[in-house]
């Protein structure tokens, strides 16, 4: 049989380092990096990825000094004591045949710390702290601190250092006129703004380059006003090569940019053409990154000459065994990251340990363990409901060796999650369901669809897990029973195709998703639904100048006309969309605004009739929205009828996911609860 992924799995040399393959696990701040007491958990996290054949692991960003802290007392490499503590991590990775790079990251004005320092004293829009401007001597000391950190990385047993020069952190801040207003030797013209990153790399290569690979992560497009042009990027790349850098990683967009770079609505490998352009101009190996989430996409980028290595970060939270499965020709078992950011980046920004919506064991490798059940205790388990909670319970219980039957009344797996994948930008949710389907087969779960379970159906099972989820909540104003007042489930399932003017009741996550669906979904007669967006459309819609000839690579945004006129309503007076994800909510809100959706908080619903939906506004005034349909997205209620009937019949079933608590339910909680329950069965 031909070797799957021959390029991705082939070795590559980066400076003094030879890697077993071209797969890089990109840097992620895990929340375990910052405290010595978490070293064992951090080692376990990296070990699980190294054991599964990742070529090079890059750690979360580690500051060279206090002024570069991401957070107060955050991860820093400044003493021999710290370096010696890191040995636990590097030894664990090496024991699995892996290689590991320490990422050196000075946060600059992104530091969430009163001690933050930057090229100029300009506050960033994403941190409450105004940084102090580094003095000229302070810049020189910063170079020394990078060198010290690199030497300590060598002492700690790292194989490489990655110098973080993208995403709008300190070195990127020095490069851009937006943030570098200095008049000394480290600012002014573009070549003087390049001076610090080049000097850092020159000195680090000089200090450790014979022993460690030195990688610089270069920003290919800043996506902010007064950012770099492509000429600036190329000039930097050439100067870095001249001072001996061993490889170039790539980054896209600053954290404060208002263009999504890795969210689910970004097409896969959307930024690859920039990486290919860079590679054509340099001799050192180049790594592609950003919104690459499968080994097949990675292989394609190597085959078409885009890059020499491929970095994926979040995909290794979703599935640590991604490389091993791909190498064994079992890619269909990979749990592919759906780019939701919910349990990873949103958690980081909330100062919590990262994990993954699809893999709650990520970051909890030592705590959430699926121990095998001895042969004599292999009980028969009925799991009722194949939404995220039931799927996670069934897969994890079967992994432990329990005999699992999974029931669902529907004719397909997925529950509410199946509706989510109809939303533009959430198409990849389908991959998660396909992976669950495959994992059920591989683990021998007996799946019975189209089976509405009653207590008599589960009499012979030792344990019953009720994962019957939620049902949409109904509303009760006059006219609610009109056939033009419909639930989100009917609309997303395609049972109802709303007319050109629609009111959406409820502005939670589902109301926002349904509004997005309505403005994208073509009307009847327009020949069906739109699929995932193309890269060209995506870049045009978000105003990206692909040539990066303008500073920061920004262009005028050009959005297609919305398919419908939509009003999005809620009773609360708070800002609409305030409860959306920390790292994704802004993009959803921009999409709503770009599509002309009128958002009205603080309403009460009076009635629906042929004139439309009658509202009372917060001012007390009345308003009629002349709509063809009303789509109700007013939350959900737990579906507990099976549970109640089982209890009435004297059984003690387990309850999990939305069937247990519907308030603030999402797939992350449903999957986490299912996995945790399975670990205890
Ligand atoms: P459900 O998904 O409701 O599954 C319950 C299952 O039980 C159903 O398949 C049902 O058919 C079955 N069932 C019920 N009774 C019986 C019975 N008696 N016998 C047999 N089978 C039965 N969450 C996120 O985290 N991120 C998102 O981005 C996101 N986007 C969403 C977008 C949309 C449009 C929607 C609708 C939801 C979204 N969600 C999202 C929410 C997420 O899908 C739900 O929180 C999750 O599906 C709840 O999981 P569950 O397993 O508890 O219940
Ligand atoms: P939700 O977030 O609870 O929102 C329900 C909405 O309905 C609220 O806007 C609420 O606002 C309104 N509402 C509640 N009761 C009502 C009533 N009786 N009449 C009229 N309006 C009523 O729930 P959801 O939007 O259904 O989402 C369900 C879960 O899925 C959420 O936990 C969400 O996190 C998750 N989800 C997540 C994403 C994501 O991108 N992360 C996307 C979709 C869903 P008022 O009470 O102010 O009117
Ligand atoms: Fe990917 Fe979402 Fe998991 Fe983060 S939480 S790794 S974005 S699937």
GROMACS .gro file of C-alpha atoms and ligand atoms in nm, residues 338 340 342 357 384-391 407-410 412-421 423 426 429 451-454 467-471 488 492 509-510 513-514 636 639 641-642 656-659 665-670, ligand 1:
model
  111
  338UNK     CA    1  -1.395   2.300   1.410
  340UNK     CA    2  -1.496   2.739   1.735
  342UNK     CA    3  -1.480   2.800   2.266
  357UNK     CA    4  -1.488   2.141   2.291
  384UNK     CA    5  -3.031   0.731   2.479
  385UNK     CA    6  -2.976   1.036   2.259
  386UNK     CA    7  -2.702   1.077   1.999
  387UNK     CA    8  -2.647   1.451   2.036
  388UNK     CA    9  -2.304   1.568   2.156
  389UNK     CA   10  -2.363   1.445   2.513
  390UNK     CA   11  -2.472   1.097   2.407
  391UNK     CA   12  -2.206   1.064   2.139
  407UNK     CA   13  -3.018   0.501   2.053
  408UNK     CA   14  -3.166   0.803   1.880
  409UNK     CA   15  -3.514   0.880   1.758
  410UNK     CA   16  -3.378   1.071   1.457
  412UNK     CA   17  -2.903   1.067   1.178
  413UNK     CA   18  -2.653   1.128   1.457
  414UNK     CA   19  -2.593   1.470   1.606
  415UNK     CA   20  -2.903   1.614   1.776
  416UNK     CA   21  -2.893   1.995   1.780
  417UNK     CA   22  -2.534   1.986   1.652
  418UNK     CA   23  -2.669   1.866   1.317
  419UNK     CA   24  -2.865   2.193   1.290
  420UNK     CA   25  -2.553   2.394   1.374
  421UNK     CA   26  -2.372   2.267   1.068
  423UNK     CA   27  -2.511   2.774   0.957
  426UNK     CA   28  -2.014   2.612   1.074
  429UNK     CA   29  -1.927   2.072   1.239
  451UNK     CA   30  -3.569   0.437   1.767
  452UNK     CA   31  -3.774   0.648   2.005
  453UNK     CA   32  -3.684   0.487   2.338
  454UNK     CA   33  -3.936   0.410   2.608
  467UNK     CA   34  -2.890   1.215   2.693
  468UNK     CA   35  -3.219   1.318   2.539
  469UNK     CA   36  -3.114   1.682   2.512
  470UNK     CA   37  -3.336   1.978   2.457
  471UNK     CA   38  -3.638   2.093   2.263
  488UNK     CA   39  -3.532   2.766   1.434
  492UNK     CA   40  -3.242   2.510   0.973
  509UNK     CA   41  -2.607   3.214   1.998
  510UNK     CA   42  -2.880   3.043   1.798
  513UNK     CA   43  -2.662   3.195   1.384
  514UNK     CA   44  -3.012   3.182   1.237
  636UNK     CA   45  -3.459   2.548   2.492
  639UNK     CA   46  -3.636   1.682   2.726
  641UNK     CA   47  -3.987   1.249   2.957
  642UNK     CA   48  -3.781   0.928   2.931
  656UNK     CA   49  -2.626   1.415   3.107
  657UNK     CA   50  -2.605   1.724   2.879
  658UNK     CA   51  -2.910   1.934   2.797
  659UNK     CA   52  -3.147   1.674   2.938
  665UNK     CA   53  -2.599   2.459   2.763
  666UNK     CA   54  -2.359   2.429   2.475
  667UNK     CA   55  -2.184   2.144   2.300
  668UNK     CA   56  -1.870   2.200   2.506
  669UNK     CA   57  -2.055   2.126   2.829
  670UNK     CA   58  -2.252   1.840   2.675
  682LIG     P1   59  -2.922   1.737   2.179
  682LIG     O1   60  -2.826   1.789   2.084
  682LIG     O2   61  -3.056   1.800   2.191
  682LIG     O3   62  -2.942   1.581   2.147
  682LIG     C1   63  -3.043   1.503   2.206
  682LIG     C2   64  -3.074   1.384   2.118
  682LIG     O4   65  -3.163   1.296   2.188
  682LIG     C3   66  -3.147   1.419   1.989
  682LIG     O5   67  -3.074   1.366   1.878
  682LIG     C4   68  -3.284   1.354   2.003
  682LIG     O6   69  -3.333   1.306   1.879
  682LIG     C5   70  -3.255   1.242   2.099
  682LIG     N1   71  -3.371   1.195   2.176
  682LIG     C6   72  -3.452   1.268   2.256
  682LIG     N2   73  -3.544   1.188   2.315
  682LIG     C7   74  -3.520   1.064   2.271
  682LIG     C8   75  -3.582   0.938   2.297
  682LIG     N3   76  -3.681   0.921   2.383
  682LIG     N4   77  -3.533   0.830   2.232
  682LIG     C9   78  -3.430   0.840   2.145
  682LIG     N5   79  -3.369   0.956   2.119
  682LIG    C10   80  -3.413   1.067   2.182
  682LIG     N6   81  -2.303   2.468   2.081
  682LIG    C11   82  -2.176   2.504   2.087
  682LIG     O7   83  -2.107   2.466   2.183
  682LIG     N7   84  -2.117   2.579   1.991
  682LIG    C12   85  -2.184   2.622   1.884
  682LIG     O8   86  -2.127   2.690   1.798
  682LIG    C13   87  -2.319   2.587   1.872
  682LIG     N8   88  -2.391   2.629   1.768
  682LIG    C14   89  -2.521   2.593   1.758
  682LIG    C15   90  -2.592   2.636   1.649
  682LIG    C16   91  -2.724   2.597   1.634
  682LIG    C17   92  -2.800   2.647   1.516
  682LIG    C18   93  -2.784   2.512   1.729
  682LIG    C19   94  -2.925   2.465   1.713
  682LIG    C20   95  -2.714   2.470   1.839
  682LIG    C21   96  -2.582   2.512   1.855
  682LIG     N9   97  -2.506   2.473   1.965
  682LIG    C22   98  -2.376   2.508   1.974
  682LIG    C23   99  -2.568   2.404   2.080
  682LIG    C24  100  -2.540   2.253   2.082
  682LIG     O9  101  -2.572   2.195   1.958
  682LIG    C25  102  -2.622   2.191   2.195
  682LIG    O10  103  -2.586   2.251   2.316
  682LIG    C26  104  -2.596   2.042   2.205
  682LIG    O11  105  -2.636   1.978   2.086
  682LIG    C27  106  -2.671   1.978   2.321
  682LIG    O12  107  -2.633   1.843   2.326
  682LIG     P2  108  -2.722   1.728   2.393
  682LIG    O13  109  -2.657   1.601   2.353
  682LIG    O14  110  -2.737   1.756   2.537
  682LIG    O15  111  -2.866   1.740   2.327
   0.00000   0.00000   0.00000
